[in-house]
PDB file of C-alpha atoms in Angstrom:
ATOM      1  CA  UNK N   1       6.784  -8.289  -2.433  1.00  0.00           C
ATOM      2  CA  UNK N   2       7.828  -9.631   0.939  1.00  0.00           C
ATOM      3  CA  UNK N   3       5.476  -7.882   3.309  1.00  0.00           C
ATOM      4  CA  UNK N   4       4.942 -10.539   5.958  1.00  0.00           C
ATOM      5  CA  UNK N   5       5.192  -8.990   9.437  1.00  0.00           C
ATOM      6  CA  UNK N   6       5.578  -5.498   7.932  1.00  0.00           C
ATOM      7  CA  UNK N   7       3.554  -2.333   8.402  1.00  0.00           C
ATOM      8  CA  UNK N   8       3.008   0.261   5.689  1.00  0.00           C
ATOM      9  CA  UNK N   9       1.897   3.836   6.269  1.00  0.00           C
ATOM     10  CA  UNK N  10       0.610   5.385   3.064  1.00  0.00           C
ATOM     11  CA  UNK N  11      -0.276   9.077   2.928  1.00  0.00           C
ATOM     12  CA  UNK N  12      -2.262  10.581   0.091  1.00  0.00           C
ATOM     13  CA  UNK N  13      -4.029   7.306  -0.697  1.00  0.00           C
ATOM     14  CA  UNK N  14      -6.933   9.144  -2.331  1.00  0.00           C
ATOM     15  CA  UNK N  15      -5.184   9.719  -5.656  1.00  0.00           C
ATOM     16  CA  UNK N  16      -2.048   9.212  -7.707  1.00  0.00           C
ATOM     17  CA  UNK N  17       0.836   7.058  -6.519  1.00  0.00           C
ATOM     18  CA  UNK N  18      -0.560   6.797  -2.990  1.00  0.00           C
ATOM     19  CA  UNK N  19      -3.746   5.261  -4.322  1.00  0.00           C
ATOM     20  CA  UNK N  20      -1.838   2.786  -6.481  1.00  0.00           C
ATOM     21  CA  UNK N  21       0.444   1.842  -3.591  1.00  0.00           C
ATOM     22  CA  UNK N  22      -2.493   1.308  -1.237  1.00  0.00           C
ATOM     23  CA  UNK N  23      -4.202  -0.958  -3.782  1.00  0.00           C
ATOM     24  CA  UNK N  24      -1.028  -3.015  -4.254  1.00  0.00           C
ATOM     25  CA  UNK N  25      -0.479  -3.373  -0.502  1.00  0.00           C
ATOM     26  CA  UNK N  26      -4.124  -4.399  -0.030  1.00  0.00           C
ATOM     27  CA  UNK N  27      -3.790  -6.988  -2.798  1.00  0.00           C
ATOM     28  CA  UNK N  28      -0.693  -8.470  -1.157  1.00  0.00           C
ATOM     29  CA  UNK N  29      -2.476  -8.677   2.188  1.00  0.00           C
TER      30      UNK N  29
END
């Protein structure tokens, strides 16, 4: 993903798709 200079706001990061998305964003930096 191209996330340089981007901000992500993830709601519901405790479970389900929100959790998966937050882990992927954290991995990308």
